[in-house]
PDB file of C-alpha atoms in Angstrom:
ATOM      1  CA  UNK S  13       0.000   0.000   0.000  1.00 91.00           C
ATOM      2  CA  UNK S  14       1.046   3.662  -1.069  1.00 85.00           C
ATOM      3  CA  UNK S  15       0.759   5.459   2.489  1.00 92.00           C
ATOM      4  CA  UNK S  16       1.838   8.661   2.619  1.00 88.00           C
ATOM      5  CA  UNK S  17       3.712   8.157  -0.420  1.00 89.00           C
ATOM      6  CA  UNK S  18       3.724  11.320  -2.445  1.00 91.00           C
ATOM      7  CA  UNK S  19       5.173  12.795  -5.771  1.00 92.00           C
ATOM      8  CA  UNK S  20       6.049  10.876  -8.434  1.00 93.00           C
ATOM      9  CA  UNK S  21       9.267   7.996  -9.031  1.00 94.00           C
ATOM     10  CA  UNK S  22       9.917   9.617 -13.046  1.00 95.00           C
ATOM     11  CA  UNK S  23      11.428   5.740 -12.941  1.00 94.00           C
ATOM     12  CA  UNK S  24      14.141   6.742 -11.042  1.00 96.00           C
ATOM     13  CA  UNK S  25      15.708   6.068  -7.795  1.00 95.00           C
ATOM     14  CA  UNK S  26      15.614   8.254  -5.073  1.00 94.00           C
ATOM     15  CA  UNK S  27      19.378   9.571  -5.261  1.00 97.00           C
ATOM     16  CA  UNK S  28      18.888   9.633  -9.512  1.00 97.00           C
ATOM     17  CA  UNK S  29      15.531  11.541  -9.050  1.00 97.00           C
ATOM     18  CA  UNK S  30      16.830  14.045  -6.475  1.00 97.00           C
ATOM     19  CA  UNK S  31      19.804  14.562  -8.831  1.00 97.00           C
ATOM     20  CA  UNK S  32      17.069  15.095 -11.707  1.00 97.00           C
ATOM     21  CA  UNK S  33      14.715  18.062  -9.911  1.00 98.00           C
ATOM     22  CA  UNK S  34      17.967  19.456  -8.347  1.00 98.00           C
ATOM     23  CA  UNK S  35      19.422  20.002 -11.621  1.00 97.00           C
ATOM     24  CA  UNK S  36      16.234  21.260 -13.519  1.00 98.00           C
ATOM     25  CA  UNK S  37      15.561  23.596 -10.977  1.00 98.00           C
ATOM     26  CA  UNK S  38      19.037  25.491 -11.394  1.00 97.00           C
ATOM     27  CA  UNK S  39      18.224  25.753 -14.733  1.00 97.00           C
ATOM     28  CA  UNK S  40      14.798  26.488 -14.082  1.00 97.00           C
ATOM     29  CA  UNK S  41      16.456  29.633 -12.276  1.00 97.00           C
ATOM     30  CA  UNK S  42      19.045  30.613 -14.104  1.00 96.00           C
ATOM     31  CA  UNK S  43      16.979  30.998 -17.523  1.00 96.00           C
ATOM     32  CA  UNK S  44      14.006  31.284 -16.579  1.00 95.00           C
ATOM     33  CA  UNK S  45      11.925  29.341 -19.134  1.00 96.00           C
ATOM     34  CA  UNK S  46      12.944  25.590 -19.710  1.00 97.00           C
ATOM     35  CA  UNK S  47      11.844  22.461 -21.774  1.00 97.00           C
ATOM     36  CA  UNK S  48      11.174  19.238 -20.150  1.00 97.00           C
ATOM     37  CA  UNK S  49       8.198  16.441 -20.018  1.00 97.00           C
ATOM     38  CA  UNK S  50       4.933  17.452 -18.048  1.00 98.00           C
ATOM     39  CA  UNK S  51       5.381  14.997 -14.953  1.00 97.00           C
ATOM     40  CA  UNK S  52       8.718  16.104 -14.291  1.00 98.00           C
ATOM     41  CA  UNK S  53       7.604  20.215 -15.071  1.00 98.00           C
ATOM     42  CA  UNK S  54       4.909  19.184 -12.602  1.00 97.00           C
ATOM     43  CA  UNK S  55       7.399  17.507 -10.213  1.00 97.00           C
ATOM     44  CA  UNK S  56       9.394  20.640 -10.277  1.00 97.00           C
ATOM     45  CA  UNK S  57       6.620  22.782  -9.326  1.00 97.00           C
ATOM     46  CA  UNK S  58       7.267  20.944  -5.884  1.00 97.00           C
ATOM     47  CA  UNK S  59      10.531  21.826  -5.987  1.00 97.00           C
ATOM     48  CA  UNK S  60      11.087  25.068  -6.701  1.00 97.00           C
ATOM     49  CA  UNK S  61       7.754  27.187  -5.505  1.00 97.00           C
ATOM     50  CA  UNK S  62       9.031  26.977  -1.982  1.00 97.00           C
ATOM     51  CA  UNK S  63      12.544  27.931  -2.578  1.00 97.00           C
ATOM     52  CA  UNK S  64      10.941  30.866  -4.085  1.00 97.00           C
ATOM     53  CA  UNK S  65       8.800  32.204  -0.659  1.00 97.00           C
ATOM     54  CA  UNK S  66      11.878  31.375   0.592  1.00 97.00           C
ATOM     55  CA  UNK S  67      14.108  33.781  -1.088  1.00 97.00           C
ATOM     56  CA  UNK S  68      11.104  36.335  -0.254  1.00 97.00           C
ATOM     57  CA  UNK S  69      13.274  37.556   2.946  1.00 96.00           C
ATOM     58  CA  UNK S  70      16.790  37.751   2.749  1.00 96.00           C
ATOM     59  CA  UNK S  71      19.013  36.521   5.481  1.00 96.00           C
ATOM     60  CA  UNK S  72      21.821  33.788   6.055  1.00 97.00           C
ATOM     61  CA  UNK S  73      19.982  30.715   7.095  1.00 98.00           C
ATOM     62  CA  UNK S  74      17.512  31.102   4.451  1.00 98.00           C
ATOM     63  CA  UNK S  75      20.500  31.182   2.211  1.00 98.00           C
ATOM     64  CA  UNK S  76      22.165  28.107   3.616  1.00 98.00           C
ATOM     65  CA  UNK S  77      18.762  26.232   3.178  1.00 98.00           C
ATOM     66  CA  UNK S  78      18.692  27.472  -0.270  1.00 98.00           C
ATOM     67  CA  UNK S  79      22.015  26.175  -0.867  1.00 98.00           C
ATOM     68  CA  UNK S  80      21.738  22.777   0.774  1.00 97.00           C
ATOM     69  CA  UNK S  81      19.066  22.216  -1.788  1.00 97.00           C
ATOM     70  CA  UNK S  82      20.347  23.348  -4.861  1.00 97.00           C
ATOM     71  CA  UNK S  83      23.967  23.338  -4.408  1.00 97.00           C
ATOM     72  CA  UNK S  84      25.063  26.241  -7.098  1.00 96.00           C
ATOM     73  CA  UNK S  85      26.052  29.351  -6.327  1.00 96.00           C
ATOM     74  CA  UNK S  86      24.808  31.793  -8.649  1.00 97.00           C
ATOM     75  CA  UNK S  87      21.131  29.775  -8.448  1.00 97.00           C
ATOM     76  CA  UNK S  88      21.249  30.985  -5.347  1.00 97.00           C
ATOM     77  CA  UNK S  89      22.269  34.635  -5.797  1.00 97.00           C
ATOM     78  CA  UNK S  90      19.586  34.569  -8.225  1.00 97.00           C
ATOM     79  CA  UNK S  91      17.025  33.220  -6.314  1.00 97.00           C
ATOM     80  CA  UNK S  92      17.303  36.345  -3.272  1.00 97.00           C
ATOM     81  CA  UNK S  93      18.567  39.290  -5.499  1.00 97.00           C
ATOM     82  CA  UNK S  94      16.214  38.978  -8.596  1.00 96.00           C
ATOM     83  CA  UNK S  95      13.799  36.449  -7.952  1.00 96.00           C
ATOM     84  CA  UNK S  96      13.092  36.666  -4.015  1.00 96.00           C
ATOM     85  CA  UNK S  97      11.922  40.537  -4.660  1.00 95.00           C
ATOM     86  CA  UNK S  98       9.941  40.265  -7.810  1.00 96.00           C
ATOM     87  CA  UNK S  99       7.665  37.569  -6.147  1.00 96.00           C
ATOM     88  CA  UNK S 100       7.368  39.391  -3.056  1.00 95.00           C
ATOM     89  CA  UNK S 101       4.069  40.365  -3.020  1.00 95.00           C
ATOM     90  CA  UNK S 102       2.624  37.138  -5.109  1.00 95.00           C
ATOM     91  CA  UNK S 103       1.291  34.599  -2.469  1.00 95.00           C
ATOM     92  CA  UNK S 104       2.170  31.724  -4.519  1.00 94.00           C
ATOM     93  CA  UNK S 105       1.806  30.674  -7.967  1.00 96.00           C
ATOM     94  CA  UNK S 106       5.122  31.989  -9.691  1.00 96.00           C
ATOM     95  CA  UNK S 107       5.499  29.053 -12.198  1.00 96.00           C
ATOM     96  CA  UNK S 108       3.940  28.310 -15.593  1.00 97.00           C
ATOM     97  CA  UNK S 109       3.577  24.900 -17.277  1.00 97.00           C
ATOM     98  CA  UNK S 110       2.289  25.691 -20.517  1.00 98.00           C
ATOM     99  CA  UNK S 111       1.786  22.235 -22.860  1.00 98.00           C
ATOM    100  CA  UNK S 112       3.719  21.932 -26.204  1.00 97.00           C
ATOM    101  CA  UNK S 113       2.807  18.915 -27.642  1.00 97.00           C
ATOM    102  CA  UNK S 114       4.934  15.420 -27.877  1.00 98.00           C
ATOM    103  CA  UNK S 115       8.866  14.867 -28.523  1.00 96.00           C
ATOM    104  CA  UNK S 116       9.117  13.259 -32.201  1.00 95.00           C
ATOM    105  CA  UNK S 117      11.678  10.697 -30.747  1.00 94.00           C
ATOM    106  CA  UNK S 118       9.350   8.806 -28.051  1.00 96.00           C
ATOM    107  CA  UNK S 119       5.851  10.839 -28.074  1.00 97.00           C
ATOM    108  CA  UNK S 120       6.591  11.927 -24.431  1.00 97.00           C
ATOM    109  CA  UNK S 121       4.343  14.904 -23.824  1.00 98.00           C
ATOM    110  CA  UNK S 122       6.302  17.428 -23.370  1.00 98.00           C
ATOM    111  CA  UNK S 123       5.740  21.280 -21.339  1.00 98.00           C
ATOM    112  CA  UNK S 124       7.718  24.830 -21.122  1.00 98.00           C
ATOM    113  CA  UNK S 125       8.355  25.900 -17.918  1.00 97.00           C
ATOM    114  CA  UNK S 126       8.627  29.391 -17.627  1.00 97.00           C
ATOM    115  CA  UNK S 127       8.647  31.774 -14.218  1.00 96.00           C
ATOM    116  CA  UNK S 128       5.887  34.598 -14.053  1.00 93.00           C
ATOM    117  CA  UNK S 129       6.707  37.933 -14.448  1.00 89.00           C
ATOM    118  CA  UNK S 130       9.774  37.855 -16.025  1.00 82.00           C
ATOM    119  CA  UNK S 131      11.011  41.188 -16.902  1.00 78.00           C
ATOM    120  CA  UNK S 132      10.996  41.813 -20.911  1.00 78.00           C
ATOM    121  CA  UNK S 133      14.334  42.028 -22.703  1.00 73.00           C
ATOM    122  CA  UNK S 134      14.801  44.792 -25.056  1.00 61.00           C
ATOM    123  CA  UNK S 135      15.246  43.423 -28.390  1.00 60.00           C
ATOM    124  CA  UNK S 136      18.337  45.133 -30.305  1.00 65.00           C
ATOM    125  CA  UNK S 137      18.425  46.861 -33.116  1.00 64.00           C
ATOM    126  CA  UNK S 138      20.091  45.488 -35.792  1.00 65.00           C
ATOM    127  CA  UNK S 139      20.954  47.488 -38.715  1.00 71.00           C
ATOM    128  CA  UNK S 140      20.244  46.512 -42.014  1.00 68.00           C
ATOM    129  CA  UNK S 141      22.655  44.917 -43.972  1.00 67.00           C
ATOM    130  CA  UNK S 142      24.196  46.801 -46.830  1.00 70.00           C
ATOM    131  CA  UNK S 143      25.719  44.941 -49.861  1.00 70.00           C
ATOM    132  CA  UNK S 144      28.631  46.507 -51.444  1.00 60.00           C
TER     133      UNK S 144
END
């Protein structure tokens, strides 16, 4: 029987799986918008909401949390200078799973993963090209 036996294996064992979110969710962080299949987007959703209301109030032990579960650096500088203060006043919520169809290779369905109000890049300029 499944008591109190939550989230999902992603056929995986427990070191392999923790490996898996750990990793997406640095990436998660550091772009901002990933590509991965819809149980492990939704798996991540676990995974990195509450770092996020963590990183809502600076301070060292919420840093050293932060750390012990990501274990990268600039994730973490990200997470309490940029991301921390954008969500501040959002009670929850800051991910979106949006559904993109199936991977040609295996027909996994597959999701983008994006964070919520992210800040819109400036597109440059480029000048036209001139043919001599």
């Amino acid at each position: 029987m499944r008591h109190h036996l939550s989230g999902r294996q992603l056929s995986r064992n427990s070191s392999h799986r923790h490996a898996l979110l750990r990793s997406l969710s640095v990436s998660l962080l550091r772009y901002e918008t990933i590509r991965t299949t819809i149980p492990k987007a939704k798996e991540l959703r676990r995974v990195v909401e509450p770092l996020i209301t963590l990183a809502k109030e600076d301070g060292v032990s919420r840093r050293r949390l932060a750390f012990d579960r990501l274990r990268d650096d600039k994730a973490v500088g990200v997470l309490f200078t940029e991301l921390g203060p954008r969500f501040k006043s959002r009670p929850g919520g800051y991910l979106r799973i949006l559904k993109i169809g199936f991977r040609v290779g295996d027909s996994a369905p597959m999701a983008i993963v994006q964070l919520l109000d992210q800040p819109e890049k400036v597109a440059e300029k480029k000048e036209p090209r001139t043919t001599a």
